[in-house]
CSV table of C-alpha atoms in Angstrom, one decimal:
chain,number,residue,atom,x,y,z
A,1,UNK,CA,0.0,0.0,0.0
A,2,UNK,CA,2.8,2.3,0.9
A,3,UNK,CA,4.5,1.7,-2.4
A,4,UNK,CA,1.3,2.6,-4.4
A,5,UNK,CA,1.0,5.8,-2.5
A,6,UNK,CA,4.6,6.7,-3.2
A,7,UNK,CA,4.1,5.9,-6.8
A,8,UNK,CA,1.1,8.2,-7.0
A,9,UNK,CA,3.0,11.0,-5.2
A,10,UNK,CA,5.9,10.6,-7.6
A,11,UNK,CA,3.5,10.9,-10.6
A,12,UNK,CA,1.9,14.0,-9.0
A,13,UNK,CA,5.4,15.5,-8.5
A,14,UNK,CA,6.6,14.8,-12.0
A,15,UNK,CA,3.3,16.2,-13.4
A,16,UNK,CA,4.0,19.4,-11.5
A,17,UNK,CA,7.5,19.5,-12.6
A,18,UNK,CA,6.5,19.0,-16.2
A,19,UNK,CA,3.9,21.7,-16.0
A,20,UNK,CA,6.4,24.1,-14.4
A,21,UNK,CA,8.9,23.5,-17.2
A,22,UNK,CA,6.2,23.9,-19.9
A,23,UNK,CA,5.3,27.2,-18.4
A,24,UNK,CA,8.9,28.3,-18.4
A,25,UNK,CA,9.3,27.3,-22.0
A,26,UNK,CA,6.3,29.3,-23.1
A,27,UNK,CA,7.6,32.4,-21.4
A,28,UNK,CA,9.8,34.7,-23.5
A,29,UNK,CA,12.1,35.6,-20.7
A,30,UNK,CA,15.2,33.7,-19.8
A,31,UNK,CA,14.8,31.4,-16.8
A,32,UNK,CA,16.9,32.8,-14.0
A,33,UNK,CA,16.6,30.9,-10.7
A,34,UNK,CA,16.8,33.2,-7.6
A,35,UNK,CA,17.0,36.3,-9.9
A,36,UNK,CA,16.5,39.6,-8.1
A,37,UNK,CA,15.6,42.7,-10.0
A,38,UNK,CA,16.8,44.7,-7.0
A,39,UNK,CA,20.3,43.3,-7.3
A,40,UNK,CA,20.6,42.0,-10.9
A,41,UNK,CA,24.4,41.8,-10.9
A,42,UNK,CA,24.9,40.0,-7.6
A,43,UNK,CA,24.7,36.3,-6.8
A,44,UNK,CA,22.3,35.2,-4.2
A,45,UNK,CA,25.1,34.9,-1.6
A,46,UNK,CA,26.5,38.3,-2.3
A,47,UNK,CA,23.2,40.2,-1.8
A,48,UNK,CA,22.8,42.2,1.3
A,49,UNK,CA,21.3,40.2,4.1
A,50,UNK,CA,17.9,41.5,5.2
A,51,UNK,CA,17.9,42.4,8.9
A,52,UNK,CA,14.7,41.4,10.6
A,53,UNK,CA,14.4,44.7,12.5
A,54,UNK,CA,15.3,47.1,9.7
A,55,UNK,CA,12.1,49.0,10.0
A,56,UNK,CA,13.0,50.3,13.4
A,57,UNK,CA,16.1,52.2,12.1
A,58,UNK,CA,14.5,53.1,8.8
A,59,UNK,CA,13.7,56.7,7.9
A,60,UNK,CA,9.9,57.1,7.8
A,61,UNK,CA,8.6,59.1,4.8
A,62,UNK,CA,5.0,60.2,4.2
A,63,UNK,CA,3.8,60.4,0.6
A,64,UNK,CA,1.1,62.8,-0.6
A,65,UNK,CA,-2.5,61.7,0.3
A,66,UNK,CA,-3.5,61.8,-3.4
A,67,UNK,CA,-0.8,59.3,-4.4
A,68,UNK,CA,-1.7,59.2,-8.1
A,69,UNK,CA,1.2,59.9,-10.5
A,70,UNK,CA,-0.8,61.0,-13.6
A,71,UNK,CA,-3.0,63.4,-11.5
A,72,UNK,CA,-0.5,64.7,-9.0
A,73,UNK,CA,2.8,64.3,-10.8
A,74,UNK,CA,5.0,66.9,-9.1
A,75,UNK,CA,4.4,65.8,-5.5
A,76,UNK,CA,4.6,62.1,-6.3
A,77,UNK,CA,7.9,62.5,-8.3
A,78,UNK,CA,9.4,64.7,-5.5
A,79,UNK,CA,8.4,62.0,-3.0
A,80,UNK,CA,10.4,59.4,-4.9
A,81,UNK,CA,13.3,61.8,-5.2
A,82,UNK,CA,13.3,62.1,-1.5
A,83,UNK,CA,13.2,58.3,-1.1
A,84,UNK,CA,16.2,58.1,-3.4
A,85,UNK,CA,18.2,60.7,-1.6
A,86,UNK,CA,17.5,58.9,1.7
A,87,UNK,CA,18.8,55.7,0.2
A,88,UNK,CA,21.8,57.5,-1.2
A,89,UNK,CA,22.6,58.7,2.3
A,90,UNK,CA,22.7,55.1,3.4
A,91,UNK,CA,19.3,54.7,5.1
A,92,UNK,CA,16.5,52.2,4.7
A,93,UNK,CA,13.1,53.8,4.0
A,94,UNK,CA,9.8,53.0,5.6
A,95,UNK,CA,6.7,54.3,3.6
A,96,UNK,CA,4.0,55.6,5.8
A,97,UNK,CA,1.0,55.1,3.6
A,98,UNK,CA,-1.6,55.0,6.4
A,99,UNK,CA,-3.2,58.4,5.4
A,100,UNK,CA,-3.2,57.8,1.6
A,101,UNK,CA,-6.7,58.2,0.3
A,102,UNK,CA,-6.2,57.6,-3.3
A,103,UNK,CA,-3.8,55.1,-4.9
A,104,UNK,CA,-3.9,53.7,-8.4
A,105,UNK,CA,-1.9,51.0,-10.2
A,106,UNK,CA,0.4,53.6,-11.9
A,107,UNK,CA,1.9,54.7,-8.6
A,108,UNK,CA,2.3,51.2,-7.4
A,109,UNK,CA,4.1,50.4,-10.7
A,110,UNK,CA,6.4,53.4,-10.2
A,111,UNK,CA,7.0,52.3,-6.6
A,112,UNK,CA,7.8,48.7,-7.5
A,113,UNK,CA,10.0,49.7,-10.5
A,114,UNK,CA,12.1,52.3,-8.6
A,115,UNK,CA,12.5,50.2,-5.5
A,116,UNK,CA,13.6,47.2,-7.6
A,117,UNK,CA,16.2,49.3,-9.4
A,118,UNK,CA,19.7,49.4,-7.9
A,119,UNK,CA,20.3,52.9,-9.3
A,120,UNK,CA,17.5,54.1,-7.0
A,121,UNK,CA,17.5,51.7,-4.0
A,122,UNK,CA,21.3,51.9,-3.5
A,123,UNK,CA,20.9,48.4,-2.1
A,124,UNK,CA,18.9,49.5,0.8
A,125,UNK,CA,15.6,48.1,2.2
A,126,UNK,CA,12.2,49.6,1.3
A,127,UNK,CA,8.9,48.8,2.9
A,128,UNK,CA,6.2,50.4,4.9
A,129,UNK,CA,2.7,50.4,6.3
A,130,UNK,CA,-0.3,49.8,4.0
A,131,UNK,CA,-3.0,52.5,3.6
A,132,UNK,CA,-6.0,52.5,5.9
A,133,UNK,CA,-8.3,53.3,3.0
A,134,UNK,CA,-9.8,50.0,1.9
A,135,UNK,CA,-9.9,50.9,-1.9
A,136,UNK,CA,-6.3,52.0,-1.8
A,137,UNK,CA,-5.4,48.9,0.2
A,138,UNK,CA,-7.0,46.6,-2.4
A,139,UNK,CA,-5.0,48.2,-5.2
A,140,UNK,CA,-1.9,47.5,-3.1
A,141,UNK,CA,-2.7,43.9,-2.3
A,142,UNK,CA,-3.8,43.0,-5.9
A,143,UNK,CA,-0.5,44.4,-7.1
A,144,UNK,CA,1.3,41.6,-5.3
A,145,UNK,CA,2.8,43.7,-2.6
A,146,UNK,CA,2.2,41.4,0.3
A,147,UNK,CA,2.5,41.5,4.1
A,148,UNK,CA,-0.1,42.1,6.7
A,149,UNK,CA,1.0,45.3,8.3
A,150,UNK,CA,4.5,45.8,6.9
A,151,UNK,CA,5.3,45.2,3.3
A,152,UNK,CA,8.6,44.7,1.6
A,153,UNK,CA,8.8,46.2,-1.9
A,154,UNK,CA,11.9,44.3,-2.9
A,155,UNK,CA,10.1,41.0,-2.6
A,156,UNK,CA,6.9,41.4,-4.5
A,157,UNK,CA,4.8,38.5,-5.7
A,158,UNK,CA,2.7,38.1,-8.8
A,159,UNK,CA,-0.3,40.2,-9.3
A,160,UNK,CA,-3.8,38.9,-9.0
A,161,UNK,CA,-7.5,40.0,-9.3
A,162,UNK,CA,-8.0,43.0,-11.4
A,163,UNK,CA,-4.3,43.9,-11.9
A,164,UNK,CA,-1.8,42.4,-14.2
A,165,UNK,CA,1.9,43.5,-14.3
A,166,UNK,CA,4.9,42.4,-16.3
A,167,UNK,CA,8.5,43.6,-16.8
A,168,UNK,CA,11.1,42.6,-19.4
A,169,UNK,CA,14.0,44.0,-21.5
A,170,UNK,CA,12.6,42.7,-24.8
A,171,UNK,CA,9.4,43.4,-26.6
A,172,UNK,CA,6.8,40.9,-25.4
A,173,UNK,CA,3.8,40.4,-27.7
A,174,UNK,CA,2.5,37.8,-25.3
A,175,UNK,CA,2.2,40.4,-22.6
A,176,UNK,CA,0.4,42.9,-24.8
A,177,UNK,CA,-2.0,40.2,-26.0
A,178,UNK,CA,-2.6,39.1,-22.4
A,179,UNK,CA,-3.3,42.7,-21.2
A,180,UNK,CA,-5.8,43.5,-24.0
A,181,UNK,CA,-7.5,40.2,-23.4
A,182,UNK,CA,-7.9,41.0,-19.8
A,183,UNK,CA,-9.4,44.4,-20.6
A,184,UNK,CA,-11.6,43.0,-23.4
A,185,UNK,CA,-14.8,44.1,-21.6
A,186,UNK,CA,-13.9,47.8,-22.0
A,187,UNK,CA,-13.1,48.0,-25.8
A,188,UNK,CA,-16.4,47.3,-27.5
A,189,UNK,CA,-14.6,46.9,-30.8
A,190,UNK,CA,-11.6,45.1,-32.1
A,191,UNK,CA,-10.2,48.3,-33.6
A,192,UNK,CA,-9.9,49.7,-30.0
A,193,UNK,CA,-8.4,46.6,-28.6
A,194,UNK,CA,-5.9,46.6,-31.5
A,195,UNK,CA,-5.0,50.3,-30.7
A,196,UNK,CA,-4.1,49.4,-27.1
A,197,UNK,CA,-2.1,46.4,-28.3
A,198,UNK,CA,-0.2,48.5,-30.8
A,199,UNK,CA,0.5,51.2,-28.2
A,200,UNK,CA,2.0,48.6,-25.8
A,201,UNK,CA,4.2,47.1,-28.6
A,202,UNK,CA,5.4,50.6,-29.7
A,203,UNK,CA,6.3,51.6,-26.2
A,204,UNK,CA,8.2,48.3,-25.5
A,205,UNK,CA,10.0,48.8,-28.8
A,206,UNK,CA,11.0,52.4,-27.9
A,207,UNK,CA,12.3,51.3,-24.5
A,208,UNK,CA,14.2,48.4,-26.0
A,209,UNK,CA,15.8,50.6,-28.7
A,210,UNK,CA,16.2,54.0,-27.2
A,211,UNK,CA,15.8,54.2,-23.4
A,212,UNK,CA,19.4,53.0,-22.7
A,213,UNK,CA,20.9,55.9,-24.7
A,214,UNK,CA,23.9,55.2,-26.9
A,215,UNK,CA,25.1,52.4,-24.6
A,216,UNK,CA,24.6,48.7,-25.3
A,217,UNK,CA,22.7,48.2,-22.1
A,218,UNK,CA,19.0,47.7,-22.3
A,219,UNK,CA,16.5,49.4,-20.0
A,220,UNK,CA,13.9,47.3,-18.2
A,221,UNK,CA,10.2,48.3,-18.9
A,222,UNK,CA,7.3,47.8,-16.6
A,223,UNK,CA,3.7,47.7,-17.6
A,224,UNK,CA,0.4,47.0,-15.9
A,225,UNK,CA,-3.3,46.9,-16.6
A,226,UNK,CA,-5.8,47.6,-13.9
A,227,UNK,CA,-9.5,46.7,-14.6
A,228,UNK,CA,-11.7,48.9,-12.6
A,229,UNK,CA,-15.5,48.4,-12.6
A,230,UNK,CA,-16.0,51.0,-15.4
A,231,UNK,CA,-12.7,51.2,-17.2
A,232,UNK,CA,-9.3,49.7,-17.8
A,233,UNK,CA,-6.1,51.7,-16.9
A,234,UNK,CA,-3.0,50.9,-18.9
A,235,UNK,CA,0.4,52.0,-17.5
A,236,UNK,CA,3.8,51.7,-19.0
A,237,UNK,CA,7.1,53.0,-17.7
A,238,UNK,CA,10.9,52.8,-17.9
A,239,UNK,CA,13.6,54.4,-15.8
A,240,UNK,CA,15.7,55.3,-18.9
A,241,UNK,CA,16.8,58.6,-20.4
A,242,UNK,CA,13.3,59.9,-21.2
A,243,UNK,CA,12.0,60.9,-24.7
A,244,UNK,CA,13.3,64.5,-24.7
A,245,UNK,CA,16.8,63.6,-23.5
A,246,UNK,CA,17.1,60.8,-26.1
A,247,UNK,CA,16.1,63.3,-28.8
A,248,UNK,CA,18.6,65.9,-27.5
A,249,UNK,CA,21.4,63.3,-27.5
A,250,UNK,CA,20.6,62.3,-31.1
A,251,UNK,CA,20.1,65.8,-32.6
A,252,UNK,CA,22.5,67.7,-30.5
A,253,UNK,CA,21.8,70.6,-28.1
A,254,UNK,CA,23.2,73.3,-30.4
A,255,UNK,CA,21.1,72.3,-33.4
A,256,UNK,CA,18.0,72.1,-31.2
A,257,UNK,CA,18.6,75.6,-29.8
A,258,UNK,CA,19.1,76.9,-33.3
A,259,UNK,CA,15.8,75.4,-34.4
A,260,UNK,CA,14.1,77.1,-31.5
A,261,UNK,CA,13.7,74.2,-29.1
A,262,UNK,CA,14.8,76.0,-26.0
A,263,UNK,CA,12.6,73.7,-23.8
A,264,UNK,CA,11.4,70.2,-23.8
A,265,UNK,CA,7.8,71.2,-24.1
A,266,UNK,CA,8.0,72.2,-27.8
A,267,UNK,CA,10.3,69.3,-28.5
A,268,UNK,CA,7.9,66.7,-27.2
A,269,UNK,CA,5.0,68.3,-29.0
A,270,UNK,CA,7.0,68.1,-32.3
A,271,UNK,CA,7.9,64.5,-31.6
A,272,UNK,CA,4.3,63.5,-31.3
A,273,UNK,CA,3.4,65.6,-34.3
A,274,UNK,CA,5.9,63.5,-36.4
A,275,UNK,CA,8.3,66.5,-37.0
A,276,UNK,CA,11.4,65.0,-35.4
A,277,UNK,CA,13.2,62.1,-36.8
A,278,UNK,CA,14.1,59.0,-34.8
A,279,UNK,CA,17.4,58.6,-33.0
A,280,UNK,CA,18.4,55.8,-35.5
A,281,UNK,CA,18.5,58.4,-38.3
A,282,UNK,CA,16.4,56.2,-40.6
A,283,UNK,CA,13.4,58.1,-42.1
A,284,UNK,CA,11.1,55.1,-41.8
A,285,UNK,CA,11.8,54.8,-38.0
A,286,UNK,CA,10.2,56.8,-35.3
A,287,UNK,CA,6.6,56.6,-36.3
A,288,UNK,CA,5.5,54.8,-33.0
A,289,UNK,CA,4.9,58.0,-30.9
A,290,UNK,CA,3.1,59.9,-33.7
A,291,UNK,CA,0.8,56.9,-34.2
A,292,UNK,CA,0.0,56.8,-30.5
A,293,UNK,CA,-1.2,60.4,-30.9
A,294,UNK,CA,-3.1,59.5,-34.0
A,295,UNK,CA,-4.9,56.7,-32.2
A,296,UNK,CA,-5.7,59.1,-29.4
A,297,UNK,CA,-7.1,61.7,-31.9
A,298,UNK,CA,-9.3,59.0,-33.4
A,299,UNK,CA,-10.7,58.2,-29.9
A,300,UNK,CA,-9.3,54.7,-29.9
A,301,UNK,CA,-7.4,55.2,-26.6
A,302,UNK,CA,-8.6,57.7,-24.0
A,303,UNK,CA,-7.0,60.1,-21.5
A,304,UNK,CA,-3.5,59.3,-22.9
A,305,UNK,CA,-0.9,61.0,-20.6
A,306,UNK,CA,2.8,61.0,-20.9
A,307,UNK,CA,5.3,62.2,-18.3
A,308,UNK,CA,8.9,62.4,-19.4
A,309,UNK,CA,11.9,64.5,-18.2
A,310,UNK,CA,10.3,67.8,-17.1
A,311,UNK,CA,7.1,67.6,-19.3
A,312,UNK,CA,3.6,66.3,-18.7
A,313,UNK,CA,1.4,66.0,-21.7
A,314,UNK,CA,-2.2,65.0,-22.1
A,315,UNK,CA,-2.1,63.7,-25.7
A,316,UNK,CA,-5.9,63.4,-25.8
A,317,UNK,CA,-6.6,67.0,-25.0
A,318,UNK,CA,-3.4,68.5,-26.4
A,319,UNK,CA,-2.3,70.1,-23.1
A,320,UNK,CA,1.4,70.2,-22.6
A,321,UNK,CA,2.9,71.6,-19.4
A,322,UNK,CA,6.4,72.0,-18.0
A,323,UNK,CA,6.8,70.5,-14.5
A,324,UNK,CA,8.7,72.0,-11.7
A,325,UNK,CA,10.5,68.8,-11.2
A,326,UNK,CA,12.4,66.3,-13.4
A,327,UNK,CA,11.1,62.7,-14.0
A,328,UNK,CA,13.9,60.3,-15.0
A,329,UNK,CA,12.4,57.9,-17.6
A,330,UNK,CA,9.2,57.8,-19.4
A,331,UNK,CA,5.7,57.1,-18.1
A,332,UNK,CA,2.6,56.4,-20.2
A,333,UNK,CA,-0.9,56.1,-19.1
A,334,UNK,CA,-4.1,55.6,-21.1
A,335,UNK,CA,-7.6,54.3,-20.5
A,336,UNK,CA,-10.3,52.3,-22.2
A,337,UNK,CA,-13.9,52.8,-21.0
A,338,UNK,CA,-16.0,51.9,-24.0
A,339,UNK,CA,-19.0,50.0,-22.8
A,340,UNK,CA,-19.4,46.5,-24.3
A,341,UNK,CA,-17.1,43.6,-24.7
A,342,UNK,CA,-14.9,43.5,-27.8
A,343,UNK,CA,-15.8,40.6,-30.0
A,344,UNK,CA,-12.4,39.1,-30.1
A,345,UNK,CA,-12.5,35.9,-32.1
A,346,UNK,CA,-8.8,35.4,-31.6
A,347,UNK,CA,-9.3,34.8,-27.8
A,348,UNK,CA,-9.9,31.1,-28.7
A,349,UNK,CA,-6.8,31.0,-30.7
A,350,UNK,CA,-4.9,32.8,-28.0
A,351,UNK,CA,-6.0,30.2,-25.5
A,352,UNK,CA,-4.6,27.5,-27.6
A,353,UNK,CA,-1.3,29.4,-27.9
A,354,UNK,CA,-1.2,29.6,-24.1
A,355,UNK,CA,-1.8,33.4,-23.8
A,356,UNK,CA,-4.6,33.1,-21.3
A,357,UNK,CA,-3.2,30.2,-19.5
A,358,UNK,CA,-2.1,32.3,-16.5
A,359,UNK,CA,-4.7,35.0,-16.6
V,1,UNK,CA,-12.3,31.6,-66.8
V,2,UNK,CA,-8.6,32.3,-67.0
V,3,UNK,CA,-8.9,34.7,-64.1
V,4,UNK,CA,-10.5,32.1,-61.9
V,5,UNK,CA,-7.8,29.6,-62.7
V,6,UNK,CA,-5.1,32.3,-61.9
V,7,UNK,CA,-6.9,33.1,-58.6
V,8,UNK,CA,-6.8,29.4,-57.6
V,9,UNK,CA,-3.0,29.4,-58.1
V,10,UNK,CA,-2.3,32.6,-56.1
V,11,UNK,CA,0.1,32.2,-53.3
V,12,UNK,CA,-1.5,32.9,-49.9
V,13,UNK,CA,-0.3,33.8,-46.4
V,14,UNK,CA,-2.6,34.0,-43.4
V,15,UNK,CA,-0.4,35.7,-40.8
V,16,UNK,CA,-2.5,34.5,-37.8
V,17,UNK,CA,-2.4,30.9,-39.0
V,18,UNK,CA,1.1,30.7,-40.6
V,19,UNK,CA,3.1,33.0,-38.4
V,20,UNK,CA,1.4,34.4,-35.2
V,21,UNK,CA,-1.6,36.2,-34.1
V,22,UNK,CA,0.6,38.4,-31.9
V,23,UNK,CA,2.8,40.6,-34.2
V,24,UNK,CA,5.8,41.9,-32.4
V,25,UNK,CA,8.7,44.4,-32.8
V,26,UNK,CA,10.8,45.5,-35.7
V,27,UNK,CA,13.8,43.2,-35.3
V,28,UNK,CA,14.5,39.7,-34.1
V,29,UNK,CA,16.9,41.1,-31.5
V,30,UNK,CA,14.1,43.1,-29.9
V,31,UNK,CA,11.7,40.2,-29.3
V,32,UNK,CA,9.6,37.3,-30.6
V,33,UNK,CA,7.3,37.4,-33.7
V,34,UNK,CA,9.2,40.3,-35.2
V,35,UNK,CA,8.6,42.0,-38.6
V,36,UNK,CA,12.2,41.0,-39.6
V,37,UNK,CA,11.4,37.3,-38.8
V,38,UNK,CA,8.1,37.4,-40.8
V,39,UNK,CA,9.8,39.1,-43.7
V,40,UNK,CA,12.7,36.6,-43.9
V,41,UNK,CA,10.9,33.4,-43.1
V,42,UNK,CA,7.6,34.0,-44.9
V,43,UNK,CA,7.0,37.2,-46.8
V,44,UNK,CA,10.0,37.3,-49.1
V,45,UNK,CA,10.1,33.6,-50.0
V,46,UNK,CA,6.4,33.6,-50.8
V,47,UNK,CA,6.8,36.8,-52.8
V,48,UNK,CA,9.6,35.2,-54.8
V,49,UNK,CA,7.4,32.1,-55.3
V,50,UNK,CA,4.5,34.3,-56.5
V,51,UNK,CA,6.9,36.0,-58.9
V,52,UNK,CA,8.2,32.8,-60.4
V,53,UNK,CA,4.6,31.5,-60.9
V,54,UNK,CA,3.5,34.8,-62.3
V,55,UNK,CA,0.6,35.0,-59.8
V,56,UNK,CA,-0.4,37.3,-56.9
V,57,UNK,CA,0.6,37.0,-53.3
V,58,UNK,CA,-2.4,37.5,-51.1
V,59,UNK,CA,-1.7,38.2,-47.4
V,60,UNK,CA,-4.6,37.8,-45.1
V,61,UNK,CA,-4.3,40.0,-41.9
V,62,UNK,CA,-7.5,39.0,-40.1
V,63,UNK,CA,-7.5,37.8,-36.6
V,64,UNK,CA,-4.4,39.6,-35.3
V,65,UNK,CA,-4.2,41.2,-31.9
V,66,UNK,CA,-3.0,44.4,-33.5
V,67,UNK,CA,-1.0,46.0,-36.3
V,68,UNK,CA,2.1,47.7,-34.8
V,69,UNK,CA,3.7,50.1,-37.2
V,70,UNK,CA,7.2,48.7,-36.5
V,71,UNK,CA,6.1,45.2,-37.5
V,72,UNK,CA,4.3,46.4,-40.6
V,73,UNK,CA,7.3,48.6,-41.7
V,74,UNK,CA,9.9,45.9,-41.0
V,75,UNK,CA,8.0,43.4,-43.2
V,76,UNK,CA,5.8,45.0,-45.9
V,77,UNK,CA,7.7,48.4,-45.8
V,78,UNK,CA,11.0,46.6,-46.2
V,79,UNK,CA,9.6,44.6,-49.2
V,80,UNK,CA,8.7,47.9,-50.9
V,81,UNK,CA,12.1,49.5,-50.1
V,82,UNK,CA,14.2,46.5,-51.2
V,83,UNK,CA,12.3,45.4,-54.3
V,84,UNK,CA,10.8,48.7,-55.3
V,85,UNK,CA,7.2,49.8,-55.3
V,86,UNK,CA,6.8,49.1,-59.0
V,87,UNK,CA,7.7,45.4,-58.4
V,88,UNK,CA,5.5,45.0,-55.3
V,89,UNK,CA,2.4,47.0,-56.5
V,90,UNK,CA,-0.1,44.7,-58.3
V,91,UNK,CA,1.7,41.5,-57.1
V,92,UNK,CA,1.1,41.9,-53.3
V,93,UNK,CA,-2.5,42.1,-52.2
V,94,UNK,CA,-3.3,42.7,-48.5
V,95,UNK,CA,-6.7,41.2,-47.6
V,96,UNK,CA,-8.8,41.9,-44.5
V,97,UNK,CA,-12.4,40.5,-44.5
V,98,UNK,CA,-13.3,40.7,-40.8
V,99,UNK,CA,-10.9,43.4,-39.7
V,100,UNK,CA,-11.5,46.1,-42.3
V,101,UNK,CA,-9.9,48.7,-40.1
V,102,UNK,CA,-6.6,46.9,-40.4
V,103,UNK,CA,-6.2,48.0,-44.0
V,104,UNK,CA,-6.3,51.6,-43.0
V,105,UNK,CA,-3.5,51.1,-40.5
V,106,UNK,CA,-1.4,49.0,-42.9
V,107,UNK,CA,-1.9,51.3,-45.9
V,108,UNK,CA,-0.9,54.4,-43.8
V,109,UNK,CA,2.5,52.7,-43.0
V,110,UNK,CA,3.0,51.4,-46.6
V,111,UNK,CA,2.2,54.8,-48.2
V,112,UNK,CA,5.1,56.4,-46.3
V,113,UNK,CA,7.5,53.4,-46.3
V,114,UNK,CA,9.7,54.7,-49.1
V,115,UNK,CA,9.1,58.4,-48.7
V,116,UNK,CA,11.6,60.4,-46.6
V,117,UNK,CA,10.0,62.9,-44.2
V,118,UNK,CA,10.5,66.6,-44.6
């Protein structure tokens, strides 16, 4: 009897192992056991040991109550700058989020990306107390930031519920397909779902090709989709050079000044208006961002907002504004709130290709 | 009658079935299902085959998740740039039955594929 039980257990174990390996094979990223985004260049043994009582000596920082990046950019960016400065001075940081009344997936994405980037965390610990507000707390928990009272941002888990998040260096069509499939209820037509898919691919492509500047190193992109009861929020960000800085490096500061681009506002506007050529110098490159504006003008994506360097622009309304602070990298946000499920006949095919397997 | 016979012999590609329903980036280096991969593995060989047979190449674009400009440009745009618009026009037909809107997206990229910007 014992033997049979062991044999069954063995079969169950080997099934589990097979499924695990299959999942790994269908993913487009390299399998890296014990990989840490916080310390990508260090082996497991070399990583700083986490002290159990680090929160007691950590510097406590309080973010703005309206902790929404695309609505309250200056205060949120300044808060993260303060976090980075504290890390640079050799301190751990404890986020006091108790009084936060509004929190959306975009800020959580920024929080997770920055605290898992060695250039920002300076190998220090980050964590904190979760918000008291139930809605904000739900966003936090569904983002995979776990822990009952104290969370640890360097050890996040997979998202669940209404949020999906992914990060990679390469363009991932599977992720884009997975995100639009998740938000299918808010597109009402395939043209709109395709517009969001295309936007995701273009942004991943831009990060992959340009965000690292002229160096060979690639920048990591982070993206998430958050399905609220009435709309889906798409967020995309990287911690690279930013759109304006990339253009300035390509064209040259002197030429830009001669052309009248004294500030980034006009430069960004012209990039979205398809008046500035890509960094690669090829005339057929660099159409991704103008096409995003084109899709926004056609109403296929809504409330499209970009924050990069010292500019915030609402592509949908055409409002561009210089910020009082500098954002390192590029952040994109857009929404889809078209009532009705998009008839996506390819969902069936996607399922057979394994796209929805882990939704 | 001759036209029907010719149509029967046309070379066909269905991107969703023969390649992937998830079109990706511009180059292979950037990620999976790239325009470069589609061009080299499928589009160019099939175009050559159509040329040899003296028939049309019909590419069906229905059932794709989207139509990213970098994918379209690295495949169809590259075909126009490398073989010349005169060679491609008339031989390459892009077909969309269910997803009519796709033609608008693709045509926009193809119209500007070999025209430098001001």
